[in-house]
């Protein structure tokens, strides 16, 4: 077959002969494109092989041959088209007459012109049918005698045989639907007329989209028929050619088989690994895999370990056959208690942390001590201290006798036995339970809600390397509904694992299975450790997003109110200090001799230091209470006034007065000032000699 344009090949193609293999004879490239524009292929190289599997009609362009105007119609256009002319146009009347003579066509011959014809006596509009009756000689030249029929009268026109067209042989046919007119090879390149369109004659130019397969192209290639490329049909000589079509695991999962499917890895997704296992490093380019089918059941449990500083995370299949025993759950807030409360299932907890009622805006709460036993009843609302209703958890404080009556029917408790815990209340509780049954994972999911804490007491027999029994506790966090594919390595058929195409979508290609492969599906590892990054990716799934956030605690007193209260406290403090400043200064006693002063100085300083040291240790309690502050100042003054060992002088400043001790006889001796007690500004000055 000689190379032809892609448009001509598609228009003449018999759809029943698909698929067809084409070779590109002249490549094409649209500048600025990256292989796809609006999903269509626009870059083909010379020598590329294309396996056309389907041809779809996209639209039809109608062209007016006289004016060159175009319009587009949809493939489902309901109008009918009648062929008007033969398959070929002629530039002159002489060519039209010669072609009719060669086909043994006798006169008269009908024809039309797509352009207006001007004669001495009349102007013939375009697309007006004319009838060529005879050829006459006139003044040494030949001219055609034509008849113009206007339905009211007929006119005789004499046109020279050299009259330029283009001219089309007029052969009116039966009306046909659009698709039928396009699929009839005898009507190709003909003029048509359609009563629902504004033009008397038009040319139909269909535009198709080819769906094809190319080497190493993962998806079906879509090629427009208007692409300016020449192709050659090489179907007969290309029967042995196999087109390699890459597949994603998600595509294999969507098409549902056939299984088992031998494949080879072409590409792995980028990014860090999501599983921690011996098979993860084997997922490299060139590794052969055998896909056995869809994993069953389709759900997994996200599990985290407890009792270790760095928790580990696992994804456990629903087919896990190990035995589990429930462990008491731990709760850090009242909101966690509310989330664990299930209708018809009593929830009893024991407080493991002391908690006072300070800062808790609930009138029904006083305090909790370690060992207090509570039974969670229901949620409710209470009137808070700020005048707003707050969400609370209604609990009953249990006595020691309540344990003996645990099996009795539930009775309504009175208000005085209830404790109202705000949902934002933070403490520490542990569940009170006595369940020694051994559950399978499926039974545990059917009877209890998540999250749930368990201990694996018997590992799965088919999985000798089961890591779960080695942990003191496990937290079953969430149930994940996601399809997995069961895959084994071709080099090690016994190593069988499950891959989630959603997060590990390998690019593979189908291969031929190797002989000697074991029949059936090998045992599958039901426990896979996941990385921390993938664990937090799972935590962002919609199943986790539906969990409401814990309630925020109420806002404390605003900063403005705190400053205002602090200002009022300071004002009261300064006013009381001012009263002390108004007291008369003590008279300065007579100075004593230096030896006597030096003799008693060490003893006196030790007393003062001890007294001031005690003040520094009690700084926090003094500064918090103005009365304690003034009491401390008064006791300090009383001690200094009663001391007779040294002459004492003191001064009062606008702030709390600093105290200074001076030597009575040695002018060179000084006292160093130490850091003051916060908010007291008391500076004892010890002797330095």
XYZ file of C-alpha atoms in Angstrom:
689
model
C 0.000 0.000 0.000
C 1.258 3.432 -0.943
C 1.480 6.057 1.808
C -1.644 8.199 2.079
C -2.726 10.953 4.422
C -4.266 9.826 7.671
C -7.542 11.584 6.821
C -7.886 9.792 3.489
C -7.033 6.464 5.093
C -9.710 6.822 7.768
C -12.383 7.990 5.326
C -11.810 4.916 3.156
C -11.400 2.515 6.093
C -13.793 -0.375 6.557
C -14.512 -0.467 10.294
C -15.146 -4.197 10.131
C -11.461 -4.772 9.280
C -10.139 -3.362 12.586
C -7.630 -3.613 14.150
C -5.134 -2.306 11.593
C -1.402 -1.710 12.040
C -0.020 1.483 10.488
C 3.514 2.723 10.035
C 4.172 6.461 10.141
C 5.927 7.494 6.927
C 6.354 11.175 7.734
C 6.382 12.324 11.337
C 4.740 15.418 12.690
C 5.333 17.565 15.746
C 3.328 20.524 16.973
C 5.656 23.101 18.485
C 4.844 23.786 22.122
C 3.073 20.490 22.686
C 4.159 17.780 25.116
C 2.690 14.725 23.417
C -0.852 15.578 24.418
C -3.102 18.551 23.747
C -6.606 18.197 25.157
C -5.960 14.474 25.512
C -5.024 13.921 21.828
C -1.733 12.736 20.402
C 0.019 15.392 18.345
C 3.573 14.090 18.095
C 4.421 11.069 15.937
C 7.866 10.064 14.747
C 8.719 8.536 11.403
C 8.731 4.763 11.725
C 6.326 4.572 14.687
C 3.904 1.676 14.615
C 0.275 2.312 15.486
C -2.291 -0.374 16.112
C -5.681 1.197 15.408
C -8.356 -0.510 17.497
C -11.303 1.869 17.173
C -12.459 4.851 15.104
C -14.985 7.333 16.470
C -16.697 10.142 14.570
C -16.146 13.387 16.479
C -17.853 15.968 14.245
C -18.628 16.839 10.631
C -17.529 20.071 8.974
C -19.873 21.309 6.219
C -18.198 23.521 3.595
C -19.877 25.732 1.049
C -17.904 25.130 -2.193
C -18.827 28.520 -3.597
C -17.962 30.834 -0.670
C -15.644 28.640 1.380
C -17.727 29.125 4.540
C -17.861 26.251 7.027
C -20.095 25.089 9.834
C -19.886 22.160 12.255
C -22.633 19.661 12.916
C -22.752 16.908 15.534
C -22.644 13.197 14.630
C -26.255 12.849 15.822
C -27.516 15.459 13.343
C -31.051 14.460 12.333
C -31.160 16.010 8.813
C -31.011 13.998 5.585
C -28.523 14.569 2.784
C -29.148 14.024 -0.945
C -26.172 13.576 -3.281
C -26.236 16.086 -6.146
C -23.203 15.337 -8.306
C -20.688 12.751 -9.309
C -17.542 12.063 -7.444
C -15.354 14.481 -9.402
C -15.296 18.139 -10.396
C -14.090 19.585 -13.712
C -12.385 22.872 -14.439
C -14.015 23.469 -17.884
C -17.042 22.283 -19.828
C -14.734 20.583 -22.291
C -13.331 18.321 -19.506
C -16.856 17.513 -18.336
C -17.954 16.562 -21.876
C -14.795 14.477 -22.510
C -15.259 12.519 -19.240
C -18.901 11.787 -20.104
C -17.906 10.565 -23.591
C -15.298 8.212 -22.126
C -17.943 6.665 -19.875
C -20.244 6.288 -22.916
C -22.587 8.795 -21.440
C -25.039 10.204 -23.952
C -26.440 13.731 -24.128
C -28.130 15.469 -22.452
C -25.887 15.774 -19.355
C -26.889 17.618 -16.205
C -24.304 19.709 -14.367
C -23.994 22.581 -11.905
C -21.391 25.190 -11.155
C -20.314 26.219 -7.671
C -19.634 29.730 -8.976
C -21.850 32.270 -10.674
C -21.848 32.196 -14.532
C -22.234 35.484 -16.397
C -23.416 35.518 -20.064
C -24.489 38.272 -22.442
C -28.162 37.703 -21.780
C -28.357 36.332 -18.199
C -26.512 35.634 -14.965
C -26.762 32.035 -13.755
C -26.551 31.774 -9.928
C -24.248 29.191 -8.383
C -25.589 25.706 -7.662
C -28.240 26.183 -10.348
C -28.784 22.955 -12.354
C -28.135 23.220 -16.118
C -28.831 20.683 -18.877
C -26.223 20.342 -21.693
C -28.263 19.287 -24.755
C -25.842 19.655 -27.703
C -22.549 21.070 -28.994
C -22.732 23.617 -31.851
C -20.152 25.315 -34.080
C -20.288 29.065 -34.039
C -17.835 31.301 -36.000
C -15.187 28.590 -36.066
C -15.540 27.667 -32.387
C -17.618 25.152 -30.509
C -20.105 26.072 -27.850
C -22.540 24.143 -25.673
C -26.229 24.726 -25.929
C -27.613 24.566 -22.375
C -31.098 24.842 -20.923
C -31.801 26.728 -17.711
C -35.058 25.651 -16.088
C -36.379 28.113 -13.458
C -39.663 26.150 -12.955
C -41.583 29.078 -14.492
C -39.897 29.153 -17.883
C -36.880 27.810 -19.714
C -33.951 29.792 -21.136
C -31.459 28.740 -23.789
C -27.829 29.621 -23.018
C -24.804 29.204 -25.262
C -21.600 28.631 -23.275
C -18.159 28.166 -24.817
C -16.521 24.832 -24.072
C -13.633 26.803 -22.555
C -15.996 28.181 -19.877
C -14.247 27.820 -16.507
C -15.949 26.116 -13.551
C -15.559 24.237 -11.421
C -18.366 22.078 -12.798
C -19.936 19.042 -11.195
C -21.954 16.404 -12.950
C -25.450 16.592 -11.535
C -26.811 13.198 -10.412
C -29.569 13.667 -7.830
C -29.956 10.720 -5.417
C -32.241 9.588 -2.611
C -31.971 11.342 0.787
C -29.830 9.498 3.367
C -28.982 10.035 7.078
C -25.676 11.629 7.885
C -23.842 8.484 9.039
C -25.071 6.467 6.067
C -23.998 9.156 3.605
C -20.507 9.235 5.171
C -20.051 5.457 5.241
C -21.022 4.908 1.581
C -17.728 4.819 -0.398
C -19.591 5.728 -3.646
C -20.655 9.055 -2.117
C -17.182 10.160 -1.098
C -16.273 13.710 -2.163
C -19.731 14.436 -3.570
C -21.842 17.526 -3.281
C -24.889 17.165 -1.064
C -27.934 19.185 -0.321
C -29.830 19.276 2.969
C -33.181 21.062 3.403
C -32.397 21.992 7.056
C -29.145 23.777 6.194
C -29.002 27.249 4.588
C -26.836 26.264 1.600
C -28.062 24.650 -1.616
C -24.940 22.526 -1.949
C -22.211 21.555 0.468
C -19.280 19.235 0.951
C -19.108 16.952 4.007
C -15.699 16.734 5.752
C -15.864 14.225 8.650
C -13.305 14.382 11.461
C -12.550 11.148 13.296
C -10.649 10.186 16.416
C -8.486 7.074 16.238
C -7.924 5.022 19.376
C -4.703 3.097 19.033
C -2.034 1.184 20.930
C 1.629 2.155 20.751
C 4.779 0.611 22.155
C 5.349 1.350 25.873
C 2.338 3.618 26.126
C 0.305 2.857 29.232
C -2.944 4.385 28.059
C -4.880 4.234 24.817
C -3.490 6.801 22.367
C -6.040 9.158 20.817
C -5.060 10.529 17.411
C -7.147 13.058 15.433
C -7.641 12.129 11.783
C -6.772 15.698 10.759
C -3.177 15.227 11.933
C -0.956 16.018 8.962
C 0.879 12.728 8.751
C 1.235 10.092 6.037
C 0.718 6.468 7.014
C 1.091 3.042 5.421
C -0.976 -0.038 6.204
C 1.416 -2.854 7.275
C -1.103 -5.173 8.923
C -0.235 -8.140 6.745
C 3.474 -8.026 7.574
C 3.096 -7.206 11.303
C 1.272 -10.212 12.674
C 4.268 -11.226 14.811
C 4.645 -7.795 16.446
C 3.521 -7.606 20.072
C 2.715 -4.160 21.396
C 3.901 -3.791 24.991
C 1.231 -1.917 26.943
C 2.139 -0.924 30.516
C -0.541 -1.296 33.185
C -1.039 0.137 36.638
C -2.066 -2.105 39.493
C -5.140 0.091 39.893
C -6.110 -0.691 36.281
C -5.640 -4.420 36.854
C -7.803 -4.106 39.960
C -10.494 -2.230 38.023
C -10.725 -4.720 35.184
C -10.879 -7.620 37.641
C -8.648 -10.204 36.000
C -7.876 -12.625 34.588
C -5.896 -14.086 37.514
C -3.287 -15.290 38.157
C -1.521 -12.684 36.041
C 2.275 -12.853 35.504
C 3.764 -9.378 35.216
C 7.057 -7.517 35.270
C 7.694 -4.207 37.036
C 8.466 -1.326 34.684
C 8.339 1.540 37.167
C 7.806 2.050 40.880
C 6.138 5.135 42.343
C 8.414 7.739 43.835
C 8.533 8.736 47.473
C 9.509 6.964 50.678
C 8.414 3.364 51.286
C 5.127 2.771 53.063
C 5.749 -0.740 54.398
C 8.565 -2.208 56.470
C 9.085 -5.782 55.316
C 11.563 -8.121 53.612
C 9.706 -7.908 50.298
C 9.766 -4.112 50.026
C 13.333 -4.019 48.697
C 12.433 -6.528 45.965
C 9.975 -4.173 44.270
C 12.450 -2.891 41.707
C 12.364 -2.435 37.929
C 12.637 -5.804 36.181
C 11.277 -7.853 39.100
C 8.699 -10.420 37.988
C 5.503 -10.710 40.006
C 2.496 -12.967 40.009
C -0.791 -11.266 40.842
C -3.158 -13.844 42.344
C -6.254 -11.667 42.666
C -8.208 -9.601 45.143
C -7.453 -10.039 48.847
C -10.267 -11.201 51.102
C -11.715 -9.817 53.335
C -11.406 -6.240 52.033
C -10.891 -4.573 55.433
C -7.787 -3.928 57.536
C -7.183 -2.725 61.090
C -4.657 -0.003 61.860
C -2.780 -1.046 65.012
C -0.289 0.816 67.228
C 1.827 -0.705 69.966
C 1.722 0.387 73.605
C 4.226 0.146 76.398
C 7.220 1.442 74.448
C 8.758 4.862 74.137
C 8.661 4.736 70.323
C 5.409 3.089 69.164
C 5.318 0.934 66.059
C 2.410 0.738 63.654
C 0.945 -2.241 61.812
C -1.779 -2.966 59.306
C -3.527 -6.216 60.206
C -5.640 -8.066 57.659
C -9.159 -9.160 58.519
C -8.008 -12.721 57.864
C -5.698 -12.639 60.905
C -6.215 -15.838 62.943
C -4.397 -14.942 66.150
C -6.238 -14.837 69.481
C -6.651 -11.554 71.348
C -7.660 -10.612 74.865
C -9.066 -7.241 75.796
C -7.035 -4.889 77.986
C -8.365 -2.019 80.105
C -8.501 1.151 78.094
C -6.887 4.373 79.259
C -8.623 7.739 78.994
C -7.046 11.147 79.419
C -10.121 13.380 79.146
C -13.829 13.225 79.822
C -14.344 13.561 76.057
C -12.511 10.235 75.587
C -14.869 8.662 78.088
C -17.872 9.949 76.163
C -16.485 8.549 72.907
C -16.063 5.113 74.470
C -19.587 5.047 75.950
C -21.814 2.661 74.005
C -25.592 2.190 74.469
C -26.383 -0.831 76.607
C -22.743 -1.362 77.644
C -21.793 -0.055 81.115
C -18.507 1.798 81.333
C -16.726 1.909 84.684
C -13.376 3.579 85.235
C -10.920 4.203 88.044
C -9.146 7.514 88.507
C -5.351 7.177 88.432
C -4.564 10.821 89.110
C -5.539 13.271 91.826
C -7.467 16.268 90.604
C -8.811 19.210 92.546
C -11.855 21.185 91.536
C -9.963 24.442 91.021
C -10.519 25.885 87.541
C -13.349 23.469 86.722
C -16.493 25.444 85.924
C -18.919 22.706 86.913
C -21.015 23.025 90.076
C -21.333 19.249 90.370
C -17.588 18.561 90.590
C -15.396 18.847 93.674
C -12.325 16.655 93.327
C -11.052 13.202 92.336
C -8.513 11.086 94.132
C -6.478 8.140 92.989
C -8.626 5.044 93.242
C -12.006 6.760 92.895
C -14.362 4.560 90.928
C -16.842 6.115 88.497
C -19.564 4.793 86.267
C -20.165 6.844 83.124
C -23.890 7.405 82.639
C -24.590 9.874 79.888
C -23.806 13.296 78.473
C -25.586 16.444 79.572
C -25.316 20.173 80.165
C -24.678 22.229 83.259
C -24.746 25.906 84.144
C -21.163 27.162 84.242
C -19.601 29.812 86.422
C -19.535 32.335 83.577
C -23.295 32.083 83.095
C -23.080 29.817 80.035
C -24.155 26.220 79.595
C -21.265 23.783 79.241
C -21.284 20.185 77.999
C -20.621 17.730 80.792
C -20.367 14.004 81.358
C -22.672 12.652 84.023
C -20.918 10.053 86.176
C -21.788 8.230 89.363
C -19.221 7.823 92.096
C -19.201 4.161 93.110
C -18.629 2.843 96.608
C -16.893 -0.380 97.554
C -20.234 -2.160 97.622
C -20.892 -1.277 94.001
C -18.453 -3.943 92.844
C -20.488 -6.642 94.548
C -23.666 -5.315 92.914
C -22.195 -5.030 89.409
C -24.489 -7.682 87.985
C -27.693 -6.079 89.259
C -29.993 -4.093 87.026
C -29.266 -0.439 86.487
C -31.157 1.894 88.822
C -31.595 5.620 88.475
C -29.170 7.493 90.706
C -29.969 10.628 92.624
C -28.400 13.982 91.906
C -26.260 14.006 95.066
C -24.469 10.783 93.908
C -23.554 12.237 90.547
C -20.404 13.992 89.386
C -20.516 16.339 86.423
C -17.248 16.286 84.469
C -16.848 18.975 81.792
C -15.874 17.404 78.478
C -12.645 19.421 78.462
C -11.730 18.009 81.888
C -8.256 16.492 81.751
C -7.288 13.706 84.135
C -6.331 10.044 83.912
C -8.705 7.089 84.004
C -8.359 3.390 83.391
C -11.215 1.098 82.470
C -12.498 -1.324 85.061
C -13.093 -4.664 83.418
C -12.824 -8.398 84.037
C -12.993 -9.981 80.579
C -10.676 -12.965 80.177
C -12.189 -14.294 76.967
C -10.031 -14.914 73.909
C -11.417 -13.295 70.755
C -10.644 -13.596 67.099
C -10.162 -10.323 65.266
C -13.449 -10.721 63.401
C -15.421 -11.393 66.615
C -13.758 -8.492 68.370
C -14.764 -6.097 65.581
C -18.333 -7.390 65.661
C -18.805 -6.971 69.415
C -16.809 -3.889 70.366
C -16.196 -0.450 68.940
C -12.876 1.123 68.089
C -10.508 2.223 69.483
C -9.889 -0.879 71.551
C -6.871 -2.122 73.498
C -5.921 -5.777 73.331
C -3.098 -8.230 73.963
C -2.299 -11.023 71.502
C -2.230 -14.218 73.571
C -1.858 -16.687 70.687
C -0.069 -15.912 67.445
C -1.286 -16.977 64.022
C -0.178 -20.510 63.254
C 0.333 -19.868 59.531
C 2.556 -16.867 60.253
C 5.513 -18.021 62.423
C 7.111 -14.564 62.370
C 3.991 -12.877 63.798
C 5.398 -9.844 65.696
C 2.219 -8.898 67.570
C 2.488 -11.316 70.560
C 5.797 -9.728 71.604
C 4.149 -6.450 72.570
C 2.558 -5.935 76.005
C -0.396 -4.122 74.498
C -1.908 -3.071 71.190
C -4.330 -0.298 70.350
C -6.744 -1.106 67.524
C -7.377 2.348 66.109
C -9.432 2.264 62.933
C -11.004 -0.049 60.393
C -9.827 0.676 56.829
C -11.959 -0.443 53.887
C -9.614 -0.593 50.898
C -9.062 -3.296 48.214
C -5.692 -5.057 48.195
C -4.071 -7.327 45.596
C -2.374 -10.573 46.610
C 1.090 -10.636 45.019
C 4.022 -13.045 45.160
C 7.577 -12.805 43.875
C 8.410 -14.914 40.842
C 11.864 -15.601 42.264
C 10.418 -16.647 45.647
C 6.842 -17.923 45.231
C 6.483 -18.603 48.963
C 6.864 -14.913 49.772
C 3.276 -13.733 49.324
C 2.021 -10.335 50.474
C -0.749 -7.809 49.861
C -0.348 -4.491 48.026
C -2.824 -1.579 48.139
C -2.927 -0.086 44.601
C -4.198 3.187 46.045
C -0.904 3.875 47.800
C 1.529 1.568 45.964
C 0.492 1.727 42.299
C 3.236 -0.109 40.415
C 3.561 0.127 36.636
C 3.809 -3.395 35.223
C 3.577 -5.201 31.900
C 2.047 -8.591 31.234
C 4.488 -11.419 30.626
C 4.309 -15.130 29.935
C 4.167 -17.359 32.977
C 7.149 -19.556 33.677
C 6.655 -23.327 33.957
C 6.996 -24.952 37.336
C 5.040 -22.356 39.259
C 3.024 -23.792 42.186
C -0.704 -24.056 41.613
C -3.052 -22.141 43.865
C -2.467 -19.172 46.135
C 0.340 -19.454 48.731
C -0.175 -18.336 52.357
C -0.353 -14.580 52.702
C 1.259 -12.485 55.452
C -1.630 -10.931 57.384
C 0.483 -8.488 59.438
C 2.502 -5.749 57.760
C 4.401 -3.021 59.571
C 3.914 0.475 58.144
C 6.224 3.453 58.347
C 5.464 6.457 60.505
C 4.921 8.681 57.456
C 2.371 6.268 55.978
C 0.690 5.877 59.377
C 0.004 9.605 59.562
C -1.174 9.502 55.946
C -3.754 6.928 56.999
C -4.747 9.101 59.930
C -5.804 11.769 57.441
C -8.309 9.482 55.732
C -12.021 10.437 55.825
C -12.633 7.622 58.330
C -10.497 9.529 60.822
C -11.738 12.981 59.817
C -15.259 12.098 60.969
C -14.015 11.973 64.554
C -14.888 15.318 66.210
C -12.091 17.248 67.886
C -12.092 17.419 71.689
C -13.872 20.438 73.205
C -11.801 23.443 74.080
C -11.689 24.523 77.721
C -13.453 27.799 78.576
C -11.478 30.972 78.225
C -9.936 32.180 81.440
C -10.359 35.721 82.695
C -9.176 38.115 80.060
C -5.858 39.943 80.196
C -7.601 43.250 80.763
C -9.402 41.856 83.792
C -6.186 40.419 85.166
C -4.389 43.755 84.805
C -7.286 45.535 86.448
C -7.280 43.138 89.407
C -3.502 43.330 89.659
C -3.691 47.125 89.702
C -6.252 47.073 92.485
C -4.087 44.721 94.547
C -1.008 46.909 94.084
C -2.926 50.053 95.002
C -4.058 48.469 98.247
C -0.522 47.282 98.947
C 1.049 50.706 98.351
C -1.548 52.452 100.480
C -0.697 50.234 103.451
C 3.028 50.754 102.890
C 2.462 54.520 102.816
C 0.943 54.294 106.263
C 4.172 52.726 107.467
C 6.178 55.516 105.874
C 4.341 58.104 107.957
C 5.717 56.622 111.241
C 8.474 58.780 112.932
C 12.038 57.657 112.435
C 13.720 56.085 115.460
C 16.363 58.149 117.204
C 19.886 57.129 116.344
C 21.533 55.586 119.421
C 24.986 56.543 120.567
C 27.835 54.852 118.855
C 29.715 52.170 120.721
C 33.318 51.227 120.506
C 34.569 49.247 117.568
C 35.708 46.163 119.514
C 32.313 45.691 121.069
C 30.656 46.208 117.701
C 32.969 43.764 116.005
C 32.454 41.265 118.764
C 28.685 41.043 118.260
C 28.496 41.637 114.533
C 28.844 38.032 113.380
C 26.116 36.754 115.674
C 23.712 39.504 114.683
C 24.354 39.053 110.956
C 23.728 35.362 111.172
C 20.347 36.058 112.709
C 19.479 38.671 110.088
C 20.624 36.435 107.264
C 18.601 33.542 108.512
C 15.562 35.756 108.887
C 15.935 37.248 105.390
C 16.664 33.843 103.922
C 13.380 32.638 105.286
C 11.682 35.566 103.629
C 13.198 34.660 100.285
C 11.960 31.106 100.524
C 8.425 32.293 101.146
C 8.428 34.851 98.371
C 5.765 33.144 96.309
C 3.210 32.932 99.116
C 3.961 36.481 100.281
C 3.553 38.084 96.907
C 0.314 36.294 96.248
C -1.358 37.641 99.427
C -1.038 41.376 100.318
C -1.802 40.649 103.979
C 1.032 38.155 104.169
C 3.283 40.711 102.493
C 2.619 43.401 105.110
C 2.878 40.845 107.890
C 6.351 39.891 106.671
C 7.434 43.539 106.499
C 6.163 44.189 110.026
C 7.983 41.160 111.436
C 11.179 42.314 109.745
C 10.869 45.777 111.295
C 10.123 44.335 114.736
C 13.231 42.197 114.651
C 15.471 45.043 113.545
C 14.083 47.451 116.128
C 14.567 44.948 118.953
C 18.194 44.296 118.016
C 20.648 46.091 120.303
C 23.832 44.614 118.978
C 24.243 47.230 116.232
C 23.145 50.756 115.594
C 20.456 50.537 112.903
C 19.498 53.184 110.364
C 16.881 52.779 107.709
C 15.272 54.969 105.096
C 11.912 54.869 103.402
C 11.524 55.295 99.661
C 8.396 55.580 97.489
C 8.784 51.839 97.010
C 9.076 49.320 99.835
C 12.038 50.631 101.924
C 15.401 48.961 101.540
C 17.227 48.249 104.815
C 20.933 48.963 105.333
C 23.264 48.066 108.186
C 26.340 50.224 108.708
C 29.357 49.869 110.919
C 29.430 52.463 113.752
C 33.153 53.145 113.857
C 34.872 51.907 110.690
C 34.230 54.403 107.881
C 35.948 52.132 105.356
C 33.613 49.208 105.986
C 30.702 48.962 103.544
C 27.778 46.749 103.005
C 27.117 45.058 99.687
C 23.589 44.911 98.401
C 22.191 41.545 97.347
C 19.268 40.828 94.954
C 15.955 41.873 96.479
C 13.062 39.554 97.220
C 10.425 39.969 94.418
C 7.922 42.750 95.167
C 9.602 43.451 98.581
C 12.694 45.442 97.628
C 14.366 44.532 100.969
C 18.124 44.682 100.736
C 19.961 43.395 103.817
C 23.575 44.561 103.853
C 25.880 42.120 105.643
C 29.145 43.362 107.134
C 32.194 42.750 104.990
C 35.012 43.092 107.550
